[in-house]
PDB file of C-alpha atoms and ligand atoms in Angstrom:
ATOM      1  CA  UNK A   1      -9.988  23.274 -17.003  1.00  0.00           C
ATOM      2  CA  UNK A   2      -9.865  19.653 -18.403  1.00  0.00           C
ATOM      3  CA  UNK A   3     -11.168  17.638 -15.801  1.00  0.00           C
ATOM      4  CA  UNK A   4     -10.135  14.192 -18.168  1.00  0.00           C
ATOM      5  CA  UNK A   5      -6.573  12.914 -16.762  1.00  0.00           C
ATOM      6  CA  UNK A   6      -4.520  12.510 -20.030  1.00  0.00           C
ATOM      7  CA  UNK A   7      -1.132  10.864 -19.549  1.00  0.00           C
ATOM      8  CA  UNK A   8       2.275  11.468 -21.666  1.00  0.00           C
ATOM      9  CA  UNK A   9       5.213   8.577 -21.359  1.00  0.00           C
ATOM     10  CA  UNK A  10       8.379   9.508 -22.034  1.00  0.00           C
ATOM     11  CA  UNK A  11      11.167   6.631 -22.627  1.00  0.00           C
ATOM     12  CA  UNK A  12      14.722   6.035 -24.122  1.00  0.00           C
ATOM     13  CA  UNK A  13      14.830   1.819 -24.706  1.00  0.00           C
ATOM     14  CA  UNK A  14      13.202  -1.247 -24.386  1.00  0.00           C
ATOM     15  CA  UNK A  15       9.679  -0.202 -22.884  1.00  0.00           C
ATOM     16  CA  UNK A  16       8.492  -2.936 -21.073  1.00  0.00           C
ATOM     17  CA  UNK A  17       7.286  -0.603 -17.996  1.00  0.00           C
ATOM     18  CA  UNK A  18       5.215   1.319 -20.723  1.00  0.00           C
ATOM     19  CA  UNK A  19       4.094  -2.031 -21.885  1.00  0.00           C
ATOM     20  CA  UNK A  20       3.095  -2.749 -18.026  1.00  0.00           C
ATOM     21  CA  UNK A  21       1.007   0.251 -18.048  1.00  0.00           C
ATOM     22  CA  UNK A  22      -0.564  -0.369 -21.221  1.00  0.00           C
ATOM     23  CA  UNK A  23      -2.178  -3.831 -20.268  1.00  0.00           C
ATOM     24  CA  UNK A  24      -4.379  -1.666 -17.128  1.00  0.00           C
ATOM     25  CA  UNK A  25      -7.225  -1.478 -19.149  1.00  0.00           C
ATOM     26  CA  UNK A  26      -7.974   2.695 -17.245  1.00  0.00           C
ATOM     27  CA  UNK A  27      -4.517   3.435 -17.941  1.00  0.00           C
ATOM     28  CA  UNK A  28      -4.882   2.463 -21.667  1.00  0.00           C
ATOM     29  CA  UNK A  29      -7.437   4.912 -21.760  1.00  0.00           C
ATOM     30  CA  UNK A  30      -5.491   7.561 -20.309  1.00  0.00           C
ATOM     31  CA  UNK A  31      -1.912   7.563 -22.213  1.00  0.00           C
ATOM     32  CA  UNK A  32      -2.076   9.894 -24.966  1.00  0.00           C
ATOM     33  CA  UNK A  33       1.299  10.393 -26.066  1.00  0.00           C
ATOM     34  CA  UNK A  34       4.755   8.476 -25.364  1.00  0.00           C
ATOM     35  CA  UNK A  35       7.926  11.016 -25.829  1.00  0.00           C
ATOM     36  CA  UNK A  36      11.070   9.432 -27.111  1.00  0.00           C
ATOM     37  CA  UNK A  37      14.052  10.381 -28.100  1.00  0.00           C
ATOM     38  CA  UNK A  38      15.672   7.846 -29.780  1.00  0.00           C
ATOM     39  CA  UNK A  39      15.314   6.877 -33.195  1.00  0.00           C
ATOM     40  CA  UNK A  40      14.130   3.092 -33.144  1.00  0.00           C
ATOM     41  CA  UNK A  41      14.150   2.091 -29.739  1.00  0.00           C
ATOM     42  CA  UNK A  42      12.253  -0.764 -28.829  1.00  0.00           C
ATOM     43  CA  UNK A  43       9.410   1.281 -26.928  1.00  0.00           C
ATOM     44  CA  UNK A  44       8.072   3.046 -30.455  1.00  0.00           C
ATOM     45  CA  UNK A  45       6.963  -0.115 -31.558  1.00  0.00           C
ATOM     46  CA  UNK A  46       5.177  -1.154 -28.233  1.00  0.00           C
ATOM     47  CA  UNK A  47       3.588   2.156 -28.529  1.00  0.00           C
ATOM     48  CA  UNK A  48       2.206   1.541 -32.017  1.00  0.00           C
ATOM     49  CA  UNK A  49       1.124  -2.113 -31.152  1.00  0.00           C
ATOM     50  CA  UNK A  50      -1.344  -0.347 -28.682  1.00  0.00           C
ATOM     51  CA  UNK A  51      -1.934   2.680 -31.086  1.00  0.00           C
ATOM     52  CA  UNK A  52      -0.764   5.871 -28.687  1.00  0.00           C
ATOM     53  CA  UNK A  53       0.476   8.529 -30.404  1.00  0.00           C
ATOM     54  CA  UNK A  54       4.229   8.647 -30.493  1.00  0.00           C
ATOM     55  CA  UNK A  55       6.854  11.851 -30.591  1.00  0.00           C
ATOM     56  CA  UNK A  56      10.203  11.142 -31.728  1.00  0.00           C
ATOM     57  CA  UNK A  57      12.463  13.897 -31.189  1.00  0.00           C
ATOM     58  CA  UNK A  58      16.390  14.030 -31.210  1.00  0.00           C
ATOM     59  CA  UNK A  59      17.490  16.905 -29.105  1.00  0.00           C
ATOM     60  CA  UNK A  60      20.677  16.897 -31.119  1.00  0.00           C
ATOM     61  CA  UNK A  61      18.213  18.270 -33.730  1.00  0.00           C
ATOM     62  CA  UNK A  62      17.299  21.036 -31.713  1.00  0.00           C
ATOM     63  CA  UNK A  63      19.653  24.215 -30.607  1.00  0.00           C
ATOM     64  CA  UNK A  64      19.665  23.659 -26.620  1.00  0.00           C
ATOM     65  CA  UNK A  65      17.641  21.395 -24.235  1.00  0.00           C
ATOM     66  CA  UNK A  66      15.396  24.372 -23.122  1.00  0.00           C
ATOM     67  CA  UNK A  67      14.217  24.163 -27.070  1.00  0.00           C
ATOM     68  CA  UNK A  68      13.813  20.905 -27.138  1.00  0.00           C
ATOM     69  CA  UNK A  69      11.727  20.898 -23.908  1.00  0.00           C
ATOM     70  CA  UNK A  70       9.739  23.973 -25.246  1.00  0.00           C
ATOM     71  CA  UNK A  71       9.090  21.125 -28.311  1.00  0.00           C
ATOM     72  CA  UNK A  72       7.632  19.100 -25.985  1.00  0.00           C
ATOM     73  CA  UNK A  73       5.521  21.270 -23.525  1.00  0.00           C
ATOM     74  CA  UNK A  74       3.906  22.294 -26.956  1.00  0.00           C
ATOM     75  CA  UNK A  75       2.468  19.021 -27.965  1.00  0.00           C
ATOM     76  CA  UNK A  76       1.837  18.157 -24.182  1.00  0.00           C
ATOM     77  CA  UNK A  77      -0.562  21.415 -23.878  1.00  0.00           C
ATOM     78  CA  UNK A  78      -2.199  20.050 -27.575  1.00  0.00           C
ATOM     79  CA  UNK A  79      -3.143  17.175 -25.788  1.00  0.00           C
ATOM     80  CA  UNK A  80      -3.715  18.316 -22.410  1.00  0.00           C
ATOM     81  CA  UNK A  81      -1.665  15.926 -20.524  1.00  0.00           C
ATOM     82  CA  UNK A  82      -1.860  16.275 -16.886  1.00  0.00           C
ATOM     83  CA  UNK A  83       1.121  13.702 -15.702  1.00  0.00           C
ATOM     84  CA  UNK A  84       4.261  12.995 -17.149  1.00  0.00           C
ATOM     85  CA  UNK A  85       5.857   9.402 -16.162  1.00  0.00           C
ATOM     86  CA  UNK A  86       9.194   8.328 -16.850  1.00  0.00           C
ATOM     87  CA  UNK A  87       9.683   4.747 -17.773  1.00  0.00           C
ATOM     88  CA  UNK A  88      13.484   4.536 -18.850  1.00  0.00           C
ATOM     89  CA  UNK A  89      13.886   7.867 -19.959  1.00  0.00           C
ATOM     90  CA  UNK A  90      17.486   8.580 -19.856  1.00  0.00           C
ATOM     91  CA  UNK A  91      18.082  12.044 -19.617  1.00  0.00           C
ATOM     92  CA  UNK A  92      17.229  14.626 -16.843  1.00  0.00           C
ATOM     93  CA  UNK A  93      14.402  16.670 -17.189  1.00  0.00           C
ATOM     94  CA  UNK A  94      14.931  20.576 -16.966  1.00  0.00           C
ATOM     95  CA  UNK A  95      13.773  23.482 -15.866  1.00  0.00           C
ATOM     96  CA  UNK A  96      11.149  24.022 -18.800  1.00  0.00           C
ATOM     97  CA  UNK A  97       9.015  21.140 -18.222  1.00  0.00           C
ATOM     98  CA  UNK A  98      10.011  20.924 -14.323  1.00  0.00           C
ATOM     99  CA  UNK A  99       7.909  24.282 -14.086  1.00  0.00           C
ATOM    100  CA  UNK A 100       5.173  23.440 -15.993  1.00  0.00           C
ATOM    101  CA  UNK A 101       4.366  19.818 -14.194  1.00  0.00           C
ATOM    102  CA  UNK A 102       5.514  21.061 -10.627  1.00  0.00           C
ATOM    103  CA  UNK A 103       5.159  17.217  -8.705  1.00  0.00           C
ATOM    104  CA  UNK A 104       3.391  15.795 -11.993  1.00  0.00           C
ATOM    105  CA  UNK A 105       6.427  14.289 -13.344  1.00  0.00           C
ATOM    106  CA  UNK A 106       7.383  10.968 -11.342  1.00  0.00           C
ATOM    107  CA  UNK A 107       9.630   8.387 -12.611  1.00  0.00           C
ATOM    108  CA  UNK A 108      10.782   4.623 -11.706  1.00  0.00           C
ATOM    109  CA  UNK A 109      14.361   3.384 -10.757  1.00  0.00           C
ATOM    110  CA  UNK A 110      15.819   0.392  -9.876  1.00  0.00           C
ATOM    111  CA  UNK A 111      17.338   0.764  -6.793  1.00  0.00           C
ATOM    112  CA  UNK A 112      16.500   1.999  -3.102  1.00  0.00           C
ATOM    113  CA  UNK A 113      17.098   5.620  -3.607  1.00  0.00           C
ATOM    114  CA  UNK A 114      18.988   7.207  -2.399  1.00  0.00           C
ATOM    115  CA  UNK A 115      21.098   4.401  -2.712  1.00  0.00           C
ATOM    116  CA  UNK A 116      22.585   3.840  -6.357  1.00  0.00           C
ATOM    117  CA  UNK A 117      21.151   6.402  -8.435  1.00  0.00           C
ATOM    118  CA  UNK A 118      21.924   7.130 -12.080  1.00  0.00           C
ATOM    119  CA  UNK A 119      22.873   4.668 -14.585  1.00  0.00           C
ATOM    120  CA  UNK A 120      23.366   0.437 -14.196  1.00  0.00           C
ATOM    121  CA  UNK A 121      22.093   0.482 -10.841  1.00  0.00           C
ATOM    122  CA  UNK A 122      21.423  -3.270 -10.694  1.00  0.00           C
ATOM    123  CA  UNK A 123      25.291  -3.199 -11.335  1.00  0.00           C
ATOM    124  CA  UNK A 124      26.139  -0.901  -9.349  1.00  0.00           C
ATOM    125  CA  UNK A 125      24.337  -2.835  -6.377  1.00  0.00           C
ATOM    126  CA  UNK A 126      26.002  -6.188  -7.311  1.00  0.00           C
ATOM    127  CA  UNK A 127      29.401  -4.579  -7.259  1.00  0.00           C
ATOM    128  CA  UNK A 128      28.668  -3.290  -3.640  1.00  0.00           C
ATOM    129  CA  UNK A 129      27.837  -6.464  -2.357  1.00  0.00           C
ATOM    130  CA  UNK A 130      24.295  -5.877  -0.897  1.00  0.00           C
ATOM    131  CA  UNK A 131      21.925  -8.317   0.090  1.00  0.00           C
ATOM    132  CA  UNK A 132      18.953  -6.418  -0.836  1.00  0.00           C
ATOM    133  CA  UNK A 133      17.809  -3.629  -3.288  1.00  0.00           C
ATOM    134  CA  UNK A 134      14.836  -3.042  -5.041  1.00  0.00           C
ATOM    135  CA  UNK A 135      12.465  -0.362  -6.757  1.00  0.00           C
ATOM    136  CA  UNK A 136      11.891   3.109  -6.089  1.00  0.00           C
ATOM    137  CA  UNK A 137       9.147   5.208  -7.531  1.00  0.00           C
ATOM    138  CA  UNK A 138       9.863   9.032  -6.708  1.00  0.00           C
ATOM    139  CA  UNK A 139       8.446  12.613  -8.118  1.00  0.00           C
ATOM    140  CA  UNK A 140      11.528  14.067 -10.514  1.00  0.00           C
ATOM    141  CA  UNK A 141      13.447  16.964  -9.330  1.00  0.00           C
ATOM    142  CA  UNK A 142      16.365  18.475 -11.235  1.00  0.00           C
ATOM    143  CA  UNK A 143      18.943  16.230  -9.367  1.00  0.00           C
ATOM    144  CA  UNK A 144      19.289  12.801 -10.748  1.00  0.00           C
ATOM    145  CA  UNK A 145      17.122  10.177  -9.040  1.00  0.00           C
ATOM    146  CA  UNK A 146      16.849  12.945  -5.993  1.00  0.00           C
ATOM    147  CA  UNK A 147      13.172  13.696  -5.845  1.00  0.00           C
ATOM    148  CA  UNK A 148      10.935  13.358  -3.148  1.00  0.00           C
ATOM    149  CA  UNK A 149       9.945   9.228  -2.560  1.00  0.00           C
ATOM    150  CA  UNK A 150       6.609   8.469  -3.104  1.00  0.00           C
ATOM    151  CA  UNK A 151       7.160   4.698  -2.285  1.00  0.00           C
ATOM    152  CA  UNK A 152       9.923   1.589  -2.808  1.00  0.00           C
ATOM    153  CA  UNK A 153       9.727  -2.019  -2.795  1.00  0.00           C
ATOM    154  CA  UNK A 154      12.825  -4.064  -1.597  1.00  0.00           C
ATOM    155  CA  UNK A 155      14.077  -7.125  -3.307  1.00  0.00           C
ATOM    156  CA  UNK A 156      16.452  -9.341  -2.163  1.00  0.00           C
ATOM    157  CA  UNK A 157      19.768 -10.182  -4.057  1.00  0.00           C
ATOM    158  CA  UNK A 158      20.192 -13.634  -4.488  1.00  0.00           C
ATOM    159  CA  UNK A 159      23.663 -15.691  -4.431  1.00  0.00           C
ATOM    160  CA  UNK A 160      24.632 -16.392  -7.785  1.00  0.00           C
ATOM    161  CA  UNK A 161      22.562 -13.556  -8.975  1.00  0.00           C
ATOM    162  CA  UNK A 162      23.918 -11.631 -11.818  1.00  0.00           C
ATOM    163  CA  UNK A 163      22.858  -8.603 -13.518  1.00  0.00           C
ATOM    164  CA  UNK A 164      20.258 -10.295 -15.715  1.00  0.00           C
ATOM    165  CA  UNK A 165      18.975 -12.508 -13.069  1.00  0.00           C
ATOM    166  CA  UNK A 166      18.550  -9.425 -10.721  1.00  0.00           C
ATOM    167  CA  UNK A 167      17.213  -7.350 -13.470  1.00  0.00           C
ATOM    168  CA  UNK A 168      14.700  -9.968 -14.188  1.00  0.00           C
ATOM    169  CA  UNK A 169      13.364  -9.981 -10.326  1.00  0.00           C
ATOM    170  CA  UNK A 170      13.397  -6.020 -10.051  1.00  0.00           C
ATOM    171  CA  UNK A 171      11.414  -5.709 -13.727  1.00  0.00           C
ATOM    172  CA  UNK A 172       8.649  -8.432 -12.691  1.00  0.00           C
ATOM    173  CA  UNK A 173       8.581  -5.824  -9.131  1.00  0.00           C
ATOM    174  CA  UNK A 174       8.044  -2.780 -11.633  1.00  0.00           C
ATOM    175  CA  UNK A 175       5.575  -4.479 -13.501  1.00  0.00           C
ATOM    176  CA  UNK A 176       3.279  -4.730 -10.595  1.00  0.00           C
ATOM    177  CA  UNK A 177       3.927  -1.684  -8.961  1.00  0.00           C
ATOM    178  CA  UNK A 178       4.201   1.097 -11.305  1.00  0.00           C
ATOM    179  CA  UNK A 179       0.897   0.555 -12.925  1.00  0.00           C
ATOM    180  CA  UNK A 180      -0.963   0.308 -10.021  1.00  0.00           C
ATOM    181  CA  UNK A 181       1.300   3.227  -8.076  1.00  0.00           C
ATOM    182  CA  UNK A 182       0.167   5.719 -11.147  1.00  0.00           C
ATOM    183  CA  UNK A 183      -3.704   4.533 -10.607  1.00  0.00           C
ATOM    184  CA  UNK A 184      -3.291   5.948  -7.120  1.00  0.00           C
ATOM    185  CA  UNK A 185      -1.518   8.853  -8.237  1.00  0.00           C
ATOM    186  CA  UNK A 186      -3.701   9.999 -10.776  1.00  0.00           C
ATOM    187  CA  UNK A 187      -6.878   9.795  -8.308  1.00  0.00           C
ATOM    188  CA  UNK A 188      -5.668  12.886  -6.575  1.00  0.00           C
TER     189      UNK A 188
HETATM  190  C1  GRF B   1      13.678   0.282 -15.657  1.00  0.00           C
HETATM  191  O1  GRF B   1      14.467  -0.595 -14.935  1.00  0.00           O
HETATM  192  C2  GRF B   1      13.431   1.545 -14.875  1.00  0.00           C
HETATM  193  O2  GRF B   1      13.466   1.336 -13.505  1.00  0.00           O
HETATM  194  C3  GRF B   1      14.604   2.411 -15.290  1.00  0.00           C
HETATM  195  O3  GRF B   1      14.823   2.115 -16.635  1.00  0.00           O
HETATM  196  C4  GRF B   1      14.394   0.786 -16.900  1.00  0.00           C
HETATM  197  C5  GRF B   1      13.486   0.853 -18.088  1.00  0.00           C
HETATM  198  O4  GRF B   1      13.162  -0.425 -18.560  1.00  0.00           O
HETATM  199  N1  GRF B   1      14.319   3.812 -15.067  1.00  0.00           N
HETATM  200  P1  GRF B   1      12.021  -0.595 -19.659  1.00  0.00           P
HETATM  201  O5  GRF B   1      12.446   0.251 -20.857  1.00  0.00           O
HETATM  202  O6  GRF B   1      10.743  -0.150 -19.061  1.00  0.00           O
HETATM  203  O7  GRF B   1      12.031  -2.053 -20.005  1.00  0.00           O
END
């Protein structure tokens, strides 16, 4: 077996957790691949400033998601990727790759699960009215945002904070923390 740890990235948008992970210089090493599957987003060219291989793939160009995941486990076995992190990856990984990277895929959200999962939940938290939130890093199940918790950081929500100002706060968190959760990670 390949004893190397070989990473794959899969995102939807903006990238700036990849990006956060690309600056560790033993994670730079590591990333082999980012998966995305948008056309254009943000992340593709973040991926090409640092040279990593990128996979775009629509799965509207592909006949179900099981396909499209079958796609993917493909190129992941080519390059003999051991982990699988999620950095803004907006869709729910199935039962194809869930089987194949059984607590290897782990992804990031901004919120304290279980609290707020799923989509805007810097929104959804302002809208609540709590005084805190914050970051949770958790292995991906087939739920959404259900897996087992691997660790969280709270922050606290300001008065006068809006969605950008929170968003801001809970990115710089991720910055720090993701990278350095993913060193740990990949030790075992
Ligand atoms: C992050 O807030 C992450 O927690 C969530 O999606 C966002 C991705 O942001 N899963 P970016 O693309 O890394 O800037």
């Amino acid at each position: 077996m390949n004893q190397q740890t070989n990473i794959a990235v899969f995102a939807s948008g903006s990238g700036s957790n990849f990006e956060a992970m690309l600056r560790e210089e033993t994670l730079l090493d590591k990333i082999r691949i980012l998966i995305c599957d948008k056309l254009g987003a943000p992340v593709i060219e973040r991926a090409e400033r640092y040279r990593v291989p990128v996979l775009v793939l629509q799965p509207s160009d592909f006949k179900d998601k099981a396909t499209y995941e079958q796609h993917i486990l493909t190129r992941l076995k080519e390059y003999e990727i051991s982990w699988i992190f999620l950095a803004g990856y907006m869709r729910l990984i199935g039962p194809v790759l869930l089987q194949s990277f059984a607590k290897r895929i782990v992804n990031i959200h901004p919120s304290l699960l279980p609290a707020f999962p799923g989509l805007d939940a810097v929104g959804q938290a302002l809208e609540a009215g709590a005084e805190q939130t914050g970051v949770t890093i958790h292995y991906v199940d087939d739920g959404m945002d259900t897996g087992p918790i691997i660790m969280q950081q709270h922050v606290s929500i300001l008065p006068g904070d809006t969605k950008e100002t929170l968003t801001t706060r809970l990115q710089e968190v991720e910055h720090l923390i993701y990278p350095e959760t993913i060193k740990t990670l990949i030790k075992q």
